[in-house]
Amino acid sequence: MSTTVILANGSFPQATVPRKILQNAQRIICCDGAAATLLKANLVPTAVVGDLDSLDPELKRQLQDKVVHIPEQETNDLSKAFRFCIQKKWTDNIVILGATGKREDHTLGNISLLVDFAKTSPDIKMVTDDGCFQVLLDSSTVDAIPGQQISIFAMVPDTPIQSTNLKYPLNGLIPTAWWQATLNEATDTSFTLTFPDNHPILIFKANCL
Amino acid sequence: MSTTVILANGSFPQATVPRKILQNAQRIICCDGAAATLLKANLVPTAVVGDLDSLDPELKRQLQDKVVHIPEQETNDLSKAFRFCIQKKWTDNIVILGATGKREDHTLGNISLLVDFAKTSPDIKMVTDDGCFQVLLDSSTVDAIPGQQISIFAMVPDTPIQSTNLKYPLNGLIPTAWWQATLNEATDTSFTLTFPDNHPILIFKANCL
């Protein structure tokens, strides 16, 4: 399976799961300054995308044939890197790494961008040192490990959610705050969430394997 | 000004601003296992609140006169610590520290709890190594530093926001995703947000002083 990694400029992956994804990726698209951290880890970016305001001039020269300079300030470097992947038709198996762990407003922004990106690239994931975010656009069955902690976030208000194979069944719960459907637990090797169309759900699985 | 710190069990504060708040606090209420980290930093908790499932038995004995065991599983330790503060009438100048930086679903949950807590304790803040979250229950003027980065999150959908003294004026923007009103900038020593009643707004100020 060919994986495209987008490496954002948050905390560089430390845990085994994201490090392996990074090492085995077919291509690594760096958001701007993340290229410096990637090179320090002895890996080479396929492309470096962004407004380049956080890339050292010497590194910019060194990586010049890989640099994709997009100066507009309306969207952030993660959005620019994603658009670049779509232009190149690398739409399958995109994994975003390094998108959390620094400023919390960037973390919130990046997580919400995953939901937007999923409309173009439904299997896109965001893997962190502690787990994995993915987006369900429609009612779905999701792989899990029995006992794995699962948190569920409704991105559109008034979304009633039904579940199977969760320790605390949702039974039509309409979460009105982000904490309300967190810290659930899978009871089997998969669980199912049923909810209205066009009401994307963000899920976080702890210890993503 | 007497400050009550609630220390959650995320990343222990490293930056100068939260460390000073911790050192100068009149009292420190620890969420469960956070007591161990606090003691390692040579500070003593006023109370340790939670289901105590992440507190070492030896430490539990050592801190026994400070332990407030609340076994219910419906709410998390941060909520239990907040309720304890309210019971003690420590409602003013509550600062939550250590609430981010570990599992991202806990981070999202804890940030959203701040919004709930603000209904009882309107001046409550959450300070991280990178900035400061606070909640505006009604249209307000907020202190800032010219050039300080400001991110704004509407917690209720369909909230049109007007602003003054922001580099990118909101002009009635209704943010539909968390990233849409992030990475703005104060242009003066305060800025004003105007929005409908009962539509709380969460703001993040980078490099909170």
Tab-separated table of C-alpha atoms in Angstrom:
chain	number	residue	atom	x	y	z
A	1	MET	CA	0.000	0.000	0.000
A	2	SER	CA	1.535	3.282	-1.123
A	3	THR	CA	1.351	5.946	1.566
A	4	THR	CA	1.770	9.697	1.152
A	5	VAL	CA	2.833	11.407	4.374
A	6	ILE	CA	2.178	15.102	4.941
A	7	LEU	CA	4.536	16.189	7.707
A	8	ALA	CA	3.242	19.289	9.514
A	9	ASN	CA	5.372	21.570	11.630
A	10	GLY	CA	4.080	20.545	15.065
A	11	SER	CA	5.877	18.029	17.283
A	12	PHE	CA	8.012	15.640	15.239
A	13	PRO	CA	6.752	12.034	15.643
A	14	GLN	CA	8.473	10.150	18.469
A	15	ALA	CA	6.330	7.042	18.957
A	16	THR	CA	6.908	3.808	17.071
A	17	VAL	CA	3.683	3.865	15.010
A	18	PRO	CA	4.118	7.312	13.372
A	19	ARG	CA	7.900	6.796	13.002
A	20	LYS	CA	7.303	3.555	11.062
A	21	ILE	CA	4.707	5.247	8.857
A	22	LEU	CA	7.242	7.999	8.125
A	23	GLN	CA	10.046	5.567	7.356
A	24	ASN	CA	7.905	3.397	5.078
A	25	ALA	CA	6.110	6.226	3.242
A	26	GLN	CA	6.390	6.308	-0.521
A	27	ARG	CA	6.632	10.093	-0.406
A	28	ILE	CA	6.892	12.741	2.300
A	29	ILE	CA	5.480	16.211	1.696
A	30	CYS	CA	6.800	18.678	4.281
A	31	CYS	CA	4.949	21.753	5.442
A	32	ASP	CA	7.620	24.431	5.263
A	33	GLY	CA	9.921	24.307	8.345
A	34	ALA	CA	9.121	20.623	8.984
A	35	ALA	CA	11.709	19.860	6.281
A	36	ALA	CA	14.518	20.821	8.678
A	37	THR	CA	13.314	18.348	11.302
A	38	LEU	CA	12.883	15.608	8.700
A	39	LEU	CA	16.453	16.049	7.437
A	40	LYS	CA	17.741	15.841	11.028
A	41	ALA	CA	16.014	12.436	11.218
A	42	ASN	CA	17.998	11.386	8.095
A	43	LEU	CA	14.970	11.334	5.831
A	44	VAL	CA	14.581	13.330	2.629
A	45	PRO	CA	11.387	15.205	1.673
A	46	THR	CA	9.755	14.595	-1.689
A	47	ALA	CA	8.548	18.197	-1.683
A	48	VAL	CA	8.490	21.170	0.678
A	49	VAL	CA	5.291	23.205	0.387
A	50	GLY	CA	4.273	26.505	1.974
A	51	ASP	CA	4.957	30.197	2.186
A	52	LEU	CA	8.514	29.234	3.246
A	53	ASP	CA	8.603	31.811	6.025
A	54	SER	CA	9.882	29.220	8.490
A	55	LEU	CA	12.465	27.557	6.221
A	56	ASP	CA	16.110	28.540	6.711
A	57	PRO	CA	17.532	30.248	3.531
A	58	GLU	CA	20.470	27.789	3.356
A	59	LEU	CA	18.032	24.852	3.504
A	60	LYS	CA	15.871	26.522	0.856
A	61	ARG	CA	18.900	26.589	-1.473
A	62	GLN	CA	19.798	23.002	-0.617
A	63	LEU	CA	16.236	21.759	-1.334
A	64	GLN	CA	15.534	24.145	-4.216
A	65	ASP	CA	14.334	21.511	-6.714
A	66	LYS	CA	11.832	20.238	-4.125
A	67	VAL	CA	10.463	23.574	-2.971
A	68	VAL	CA	6.888	24.521	-3.914
A	69	HIS	CA	6.432	28.150	-2.886
A	70	ILE	CA	2.780	29.112	-2.346
A	71	PRO	CA	2.822	32.626	-0.900
A	72	GLU	CA	-0.919	33.201	-0.297
A	73	GLN	CA	-1.830	33.829	3.346
A	74	GLU	CA	-5.491	32.754	3.214
A	75	THR	CA	-4.752	29.118	4.047
A	76	ASN	CA	-2.069	27.504	6.205
A	77	ASP	CA	0.836	25.311	5.114
A	78	LEU	CA	-1.060	22.107	5.914
A	79	SER	CA	-3.839	23.107	3.500
A	80	LYS	CA	-1.246	24.008	0.867
A	81	ALA	CA	0.494	20.649	1.247
A	82	PHE	CA	-2.837	18.827	0.973
A	83	ARG	CA	-3.799	20.769	-2.177
A	84	PHE	CA	-0.386	19.912	-3.659
A	85	CYS	CA	-1.055	16.187	-3.044
A	86	ILE	CA	-4.459	16.445	-4.711
A	87	GLN	CA	-2.932	18.186	-7.761
A	88	LYS	CA	-0.441	15.318	-8.022
A	89	LYS	CA	-3.333	12.797	-7.679
A	90	TRP	CA	-1.863	11.334	-4.478
A	91	THR	CA	-5.340	11.111	-2.953
A	92	ASP	CA	-5.223	7.612	-1.414
A	93	ASN	CA	-3.661	6.652	1.919
A	94	ILE	CA	-2.606	10.138	2.968
A	95	VAL	CA	-1.358	10.207	6.552
A	96	ILE	CA	-0.786	13.537	8.310
A	97	LEU	CA	1.974	13.443	10.914
A	98	GLY	CA	3.360	16.167	13.205
A	99	ALA	CA	0.073	18.093	13.255
A	100	THR	CA	-0.328	18.352	17.037
A	101	GLY	CA	1.786	18.929	20.129
A	102	LYS	CA	2.758	22.561	19.759
A	103	ARG	CA	0.426	25.585	19.987
A	104	GLU	CA	-3.044	24.348	20.884
A	105	ASP	CA	-4.805	26.678	18.428
A	106	HIS	CA	-2.750	25.116	15.609
A	107	THR	CA	-3.691	21.658	16.938
A	108	LEU	CA	-7.416	22.506	16.911
A	109	GLY	CA	-7.137	24.077	13.465
A	110	ASN	CA	-5.225	21.129	12.006
A	111	ILE	CA	-7.641	18.558	13.430
A	112	SER	CA	-10.584	20.425	11.910
A	113	LEU	CA	-8.810	20.591	8.541
A	114	LEU	CA	-8.733	16.786	8.529
A	115	VAL	CA	-12.526	16.885	8.335
A	116	ASP	CA	-12.414	19.222	5.321
A	117	PHE	CA	-9.741	17.114	3.600
A	118	ALA	CA	-11.745	13.901	4.083
A	119	LYS	CA	-14.341	15.208	1.627
A	120	THR	CA	-11.709	14.848	-1.141
A	121	SER	CA	-9.663	12.025	0.357
A	122	PRO	CA	-12.022	9.908	2.492
A	123	ASP	CA	-9.376	7.542	3.918
A	124	ILE	CA	-7.062	10.343	5.135
A	125	LYS	CA	-5.757	9.877	8.701
A	126	MET	CA	-3.888	11.943	11.243
A	127	VAL	CA	-1.536	9.863	13.374
A	128	THR	CA	-0.012	11.284	16.559
A	129	ASP	CA	2.246	9.807	19.238
A	130	ASP	CA	-0.861	8.801	21.179
A	131	GLY	CA	-3.398	7.722	18.630
A	132	CYS	CA	-5.092	8.257	15.352
A	133	PHE	CA	-7.811	10.589	14.073
A	134	GLN	CA	-10.011	9.637	11.148
A	135	VAL	CA	-13.224	11.012	9.680
A	136	LEU	CA	-16.422	9.120	8.984
A	137	LEU	CA	-18.452	10.843	6.280
A	138	ASP	CA	-21.276	8.311	6.497
A	139	SER	CA	-22.399	5.622	8.942
A	140	SER	CA	-19.499	3.159	9.088
A	141	THR	CA	-17.889	0.157	10.707
A	142	VAL	CA	-14.401	0.866	12.029
A	143	ASP	CA	-11.626	-1.591	12.888
A	144	ALA	CA	-10.619	-1.657	16.545
A	145	ILE	CA	-8.892	-3.726	19.182
A	146	PRO	CA	-11.094	-5.000	22.035
A	147	GLY	CA	-10.476	-2.606	24.936
A	148	GLN	CA	-9.120	0.177	22.714
A	149	GLN	CA	-10.181	3.631	23.881
A	150	ILE	CA	-12.319	5.518	21.369
A	151	SER	CA	-13.378	9.166	21.411
A	152	ILE	CA	-16.066	10.496	19.095
A	153	PHE	CA	-16.602	14.118	18.051
A	154	ALA	CA	-19.624	15.275	16.036
A	155	MET	CA	-18.525	18.068	13.715
A	156	VAL	CA	-22.056	19.208	12.918
A	157	PRO	CA	-24.478	20.038	15.733
A	158	ASP	CA	-27.657	18.051	16.247
A	159	THR	CA	-26.043	14.787	15.128
A	160	PRO	CA	-27.705	11.829	16.881
A	161	ILE	CA	-25.307	8.855	16.989
A	162	GLN	CA	-26.126	5.171	17.461
A	163	SER	CA	-23.350	2.694	18.194
A	164	THR	CA	-22.647	-1.016	18.390
A	165	ASN	CA	-19.687	-2.690	20.123
A	166	LEU	CA	-18.867	0.247	22.391
A	167	LYS	CA	-18.696	-0.169	26.165
A	168	TYR	CA	-20.932	2.887	26.662
A	169	PRO	CA	-23.511	2.681	23.815
A	170	LEU	CA	-24.396	6.084	22.397
A	171	ASN	CA	-28.109	5.287	21.866
A	172	GLY	CA	-28.859	8.409	19.856
A	173	LEU	CA	-26.714	10.756	21.959
A	174	ILE	CA	-26.400	14.236	20.441
A	175	PRO	CA	-23.048	15.505	21.774
A	176	THR	CA	-23.186	19.255	22.458
A	177	ALA	CA	-19.631	19.621	23.803
A	178	TRP	CA	-16.397	17.999	22.650
A	179	TRP	CA	-15.972	15.987	25.864
A	180	GLN	CA	-19.358	14.296	25.788
A	181	ALA	CA	-18.535	11.283	23.622
A	182	THR	CA	-14.890	10.872	24.603
A	183	LEU	CA	-13.211	7.995	26.457
A	184	ASN	CA	-15.437	5.203	25.226
A	185	GLU	CA	-14.044	1.719	24.588
A	186	ALA	CA	-14.334	-0.857	21.806
A	187	THR	CA	-15.684	-4.205	22.972
A	188	ASP	CA	-14.808	-6.137	19.803
A	189	THR	CA	-12.556	-6.024	16.728
A	190	SER	CA	-14.794	-3.405	15.135
A	191	PHE	CA	-17.543	-0.987	16.082
A	192	THR	CA	-20.266	0.720	14.096
A	193	LEU	CA	-21.517	4.291	14.251
A	194	THR	CA	-24.813	5.210	12.605
A	195	PHE	CA	-25.662	8.869	12.043
A	196	PRO	CA	-27.351	11.136	9.450
A	197	ASP	CA	-25.696	11.749	6.080
A	198	ASN	CA	-23.617	14.914	5.686
A	199	HIS	CA	-22.859	15.060	9.414
A	200	PRO	CA	-19.179	14.052	9.491
A	201	ILE	CA	-17.903	12.400	12.656
A	202	LEU	CA	-14.302	12.657	13.833
A	203	ILE	CA	-13.010	9.682	15.775
A	204	PHE	CA	-9.842	9.248	17.803
A	205	LYS	CA	-8.513	5.768	18.544
A	206	ALA	CA	-5.898	5.590	21.280
A	207	ASN	CA	-2.779	3.549	20.595
A	208	CYS	CA	-3.510	3.299	16.884
A	209	LEU	CA	-1.887	0.199	15.396
B	1	MET	CA	-4.915	38.362	43.823
B	2	SER	CA	-5.494	34.884	45.213
B	3	THR	CA	-5.216	32.204	42.543
B	4	THR	CA	-6.489	28.637	42.695
B	5	VAL	CA	-4.636	26.306	40.339
B	6	ILE	CA	-6.202	23.085	39.117
B	7	LEU	CA	-3.359	20.905	37.885
B	8	ALA	CA	-4.549	18.331	35.344
B	9	ASN	CA	-2.657	15.203	34.421
B	10	GLY	CA	-1.479	16.257	30.938
B	11	SER	CA	1.981	17.670	30.278
B	12	PHE	CA	3.458	19.312	33.375
B	13	PRO	CA	4.020	23.056	32.777
B	14	GLN	CA	7.504	23.858	31.476
B	15	ALA	CA	7.263	27.466	30.291
B	16	THR	CA	7.913	30.462	32.540
B	17	VAL	CA	4.340	31.812	32.598
B	18	PRO	CA	2.554	28.648	33.842
B	19	ARG	CA	5.472	27.768	36.183
B	20	LYS	CA	5.194	31.192	37.865
B	21	ILE	CA	1.416	30.825	38.190
B	22	LEU	CA	1.973	27.435	39.822
B	23	GLN	CA	4.637	28.723	42.210
B	24	ASN	CA	2.587	31.764	43.260
B	25	ALA	CA	-0.789	30.018	43.573
B	26	GLN	CA	-2.545	30.238	46.905
B	27	ARG	CA	-3.687	26.644	46.499
B	28	ILE	CA	-3.085	23.809	44.062
B	29	ILE	CA	-5.760	21.189	43.469
B	30	CYS	CA	-4.309	18.162	41.694
B	31	CYS	CA	-6.267	15.865	39.411
B	32	ASP	CA	-5.291	12.439	40.668
B	33	GLY	CA	-1.888	11.364	39.269
B	34	ALA	CA	-0.790	14.987	38.721
B	35	ALA	CA	0.085	15.033	42.444
B	36	ALA	CA	3.138	12.851	41.770
B	37	THR	CA	4.491	15.296	39.174
B	38	LEU	CA	3.822	18.253	41.459
B	39	LEU	CA	5.741	16.684	44.338
B	40	LYS	CA	8.676	16.009	41.988
B	41	ALA	CA	8.712	19.765	41.294
B	42	ASN	CA	9.002	20.348	45.085
B	43	LEU	CA	5.503	21.759	45.429
B	44	VAL	CA	2.798	20.398	47.702
B	45	PRO	CA	-0.850	19.957	46.663
B	46	THR	CA	-3.628	21.491	48.731
B	47	ALA	CA	-5.876	18.612	47.709
B	48	VAL	CA	-5.798	15.627	45.358
B	49	VAL	CA	-9.161	14.957	43.717
B	50	GLY	CA	-10.338	12.113	41.507
B	51	ASP	CA	-11.072	8.442	41.285
B	52	LEU	CA	-7.430	7.900	42.355
B	53	ASP	CA	-6.867	5.181	39.763
B	54	SER	CA	-3.645	6.845	38.618
B	55	LEU	CA	-2.211	7.659	42.060
B	56	ASP	CA	0.493	5.371	43.438
B	57	PRO	CA	-0.699	3.617	46.687
B	58	GLU	CA	2.380	4.812	48.622
B	59	LEU	CA	1.668	8.408	47.556
B	60	LYS	CA	-1.985	7.955	48.487
B	61	ARG	CA	-0.894	7.028	52.036
B	62	GLN	CA	1.569	9.925	52.166
B	63	LEU	CA	-1.081	12.455	51.053
B	64	GLN	CA	-4.005	10.819	52.867
B	65	ASP	CA	-5.262	13.970	54.623
B	66	LYS	CA	-5.374	15.776	51.269
B	67	VAL	CA	-7.061	13.072	49.218
B	68	VAL	CA	-10.659	13.617	48.063
B	69	HIS	CA	-11.817	10.324	46.584
B	70	ILE	CA	-14.698	10.727	44.109
B	71	PRO	CA	-15.214	7.309	42.522
B	72	GLU	CA	-18.007	8.105	40.015
B	73	GLN	CA	-17.064	7.453	36.377
B	74	GLU	CA	-19.548	9.820	34.714
B	75	THR	CA	-17.195	12.807	34.765
B	76	ASN	CA	-13.416	13.056	34.499
B	77	ASP	CA	-10.930	14.129	37.171
B	78	LEU	CA	-10.782	17.707	35.850
B	79	SER	CA	-14.542	18.074	36.343
B	80	LYS	CA	-14.262	16.564	39.834
B	81	ALA	CA	-11.467	18.991	40.776
B	82	PHE	CA	-13.508	21.929	39.473
B	83	ARG	CA	-16.612	20.839	41.434
B	84	PHE	CA	-14.441	20.538	44.563
B	85	CYS	CA	-13.260	24.151	44.091
B	86	ILE	CA	-16.836	25.350	43.709
B	87	GLN	CA	-17.886	23.523	46.893
B	88	LYS	CA	-15.042	25.277	48.729
B	89	LYS	CA	-16.162	28.621	47.202
B	90	TRP	CA	-12.841	29.091	45.414
B	91	THR	CA	-14.624	30.408	42.338
B	92	ASP	CA	-12.453	33.424	41.458
B	93	ASN	CA	-9.169	33.357	39.562
B	94	ILE	CA	-9.090	29.654	38.835
B	95	VAL	CA	-6.282	28.730	36.442
B	96	ILE	CA	-6.163	25.254	34.889
B	97	LEU	CA	-2.639	24.032	34.129
B	98	GLY	CA	-1.396	20.766	32.623
B	99	ALA	CA	-4.608	20.186	30.654
B	100	THR	CA	-3.043	19.696	27.214
B	101	GLY	CA	-0.018	18.045	25.641
B	102	LYS	CA	-0.803	14.369	26.068
B	103	ARG	CA	-3.587	12.413	24.337
B	104	GLU	CA	-5.348	14.742	21.901
B	105	ASP	CA	-8.841	13.508	22.809
B	106	HIS	CA	-8.148	14.499	26.434
B	107	THR	CA	-6.905	17.895	25.186
B	108	LEU	CA	-10.095	18.483	23.186
B	109	GLY	CA	-12.255	17.312	26.076
B	110	ASN	CA	-10.458	19.481	28.632
B	111	ILE	CA	-10.631	22.595	26.445
B	112	SER	CA	-14.364	22.124	26.002
B	113	LEU	CA	-14.827	21.683	29.753
B	114	LEU	CA	-13.364	25.169	30.225
B	115	VAL	CA	-16.437	26.490	28.394
B	116	ASP	CA	-18.772	24.631	30.760
B	117	PHE	CA	-16.826	25.776	33.835
B	118	ALA	CA	-16.940	29.432	32.732
B	119	LYS	CA	-20.697	29.457	33.324
B	120	THR	CA	-19.979	29.106	37.076
B	121	SER	CA	-16.580	30.795	37.185
B	122	PRO	CA	-16.502	33.383	34.363
B	123	ASP	CA	-12.851	34.431	34.784
B	124	ILE	CA	-11.472	30.868	34.653
B	125	LYS	CA	-8.450	30.428	32.360
B	126	MET	CA	-6.439	27.546	30.960
B	127	VAL	CA	-2.752	28.367	30.608
B	128	THR	CA	-0.439	26.150	28.552
B	129	ASP	CA	3.233	26.392	27.617
B	130	ASP	CA	2.238	28.262	24.471
B	131	GLY	CA	-0.652	30.472	25.422
B	132	CYS	CA	-3.869	30.951	27.254
B	133	PHE	CA	-7.479	29.927	26.668
B	134	GLN	CA	-10.363	31.942	28.105
B	135	VAL	CA	-14.107	32.010	27.524
B	136	LEU	CA	-16.245	35.016	26.649
B	137	LEU	CA	-19.837	34.466	27.707
B	138	ASP	CA	-20.971	37.829	26.327
B	139	SER	CA	-19.576	40.461	23.961
B	140	SER	CA	-16.353	41.645	25.616
B	141	THR	CA	-13.164	43.652	25.404
B	142	VAL	CA	-10.051	41.572	26.023
B	143	ASP	CA	-6.544	42.720	27.016
B	144	ALA	CA	-3.851	42.011	24.451
B	145	ILE	CA	-0.381	42.997	23.333
B	146	PRO	CA	-0.126	44.671	19.914
B	147	GLY	CA	0.978	41.934	17.514
B	148	GLN	CA	-0.162	39.103	19.812
B	149	GLN	CA	-1.641	36.178	17.890
B	150	ILE	CA	-5.289	35.502	18.704
B	151	SER	CA	-7.428	32.505	17.718
B	152	ILE	CA	-11.189	32.516	18.134
B	153	PHE	CA	-13.482	29.492	18.347
B	154	ALA	CA	-17.287	29.751	18.347
B	155	MET	CA	-18.688	27.025	20.586
B	156	VAL	CA	-22.251	27.354	19.308
B	157	PRO	CA	-22.956	27.174	15.577
B	158	ASP	CA	-24.427	30.142	13.702
B	159	THR	CA	-22.543	32.670	15.834
B	160	PRO	CA	-21.805	35.812	13.804
B	161	ILE	CA	-18.812	37.675	15.281
B	162	GLN	CA	-17.836	41.321	14.859
B	163	SER	CA	-14.411	42.520	15.958
B	164	THR	CA	-12.387	45.659	16.555
B	165	ASN	CA	-8.590	45.915	16.810
B	166	LEU	CA	-7.863	42.671	14.997
B	167	LYS	CA	-5.605	42.583	11.937
B	168	TYR	CA	-8.198	40.533	10.018
B	169	PRO	CA	-11.589	41.964	11.107
B	170	LEU	CA	-14.270	39.310	11.495
B	171	ASN	CA	-17.112	41.463	10.093
B	172	GLY	CA	-19.889	39.084	11.067
B	173	LEU	CA	-18.009	35.898	10.145
B	174	ILE	CA	-19.840	32.724	11.217
B	175	PRO	CA	-17.039	30.180	11.695
B	176	THR	CA	-18.167	26.702	10.635
B	177	ALA	CA	-14.854	24.920	11.294
B	178	TRP	CA	-12.352	25.342	14.142
B	179	TRP	CA	-9.618	26.698	11.864
B	180	GLN	CA	-11.651	29.507	10.340
B	181	ALA	CA	-11.035	32.223	12.923
B	182	THR	CA	-7.564	31.150	14.036
B	183	LEU	CA	-4.241	32.985	13.644
B	184	ASN	CA	-5.569	36.515	13.841
B	185	GLU	CA	-3.547	39.282	15.487
B	186	ALA	CA	-4.275	42.079	17.972
B	187	THR	CA	-3.457	45.544	16.642
B	188	ASP	CA	-3.729	47.357	20.003
B	189	THR	CA	-3.634	46.760	23.768
B	190	SER	CA	-7.161	45.329	23.661
B	191	PHE	CA	-9.671	44.006	21.166
B	192	THR	CA	-13.435	43.644	21.243
B	193	LEU	CA	-15.628	40.785	20.073
B	194	THR	CA	-19.369	41.329	19.652
B	195	PHE	CA	-21.673	38.320	19.292
B	196	PRO	CA	-25.155	37.133	20.360
B	197	ASP	CA	-25.864	36.318	24.024
B	198	ASN	CA	-25.625	32.665	25.088
B	199	HIS	CA	-23.152	31.869	22.303
B	200	PRO	CA	-19.903	31.427	24.256
B	201	ILE	CA	-16.671	32.147	22.419
B	202	LEU	CA	-13.383	30.454	23.273
B	203	ILE	CA	-10.278	32.512	22.620
B	204	PHE	CA	-6.614	31.527	22.601
B	205	LYS	CA	-3.922	34.163	23.046
B	206	ALA	CA	-0.412	33.061	22.103
B	207	ASN	CA	2.380	33.889	24.539
B	208	CYS	CA	-0.026	34.786	27.313
B	209	LEU	CA	1.558	37.230	29.779
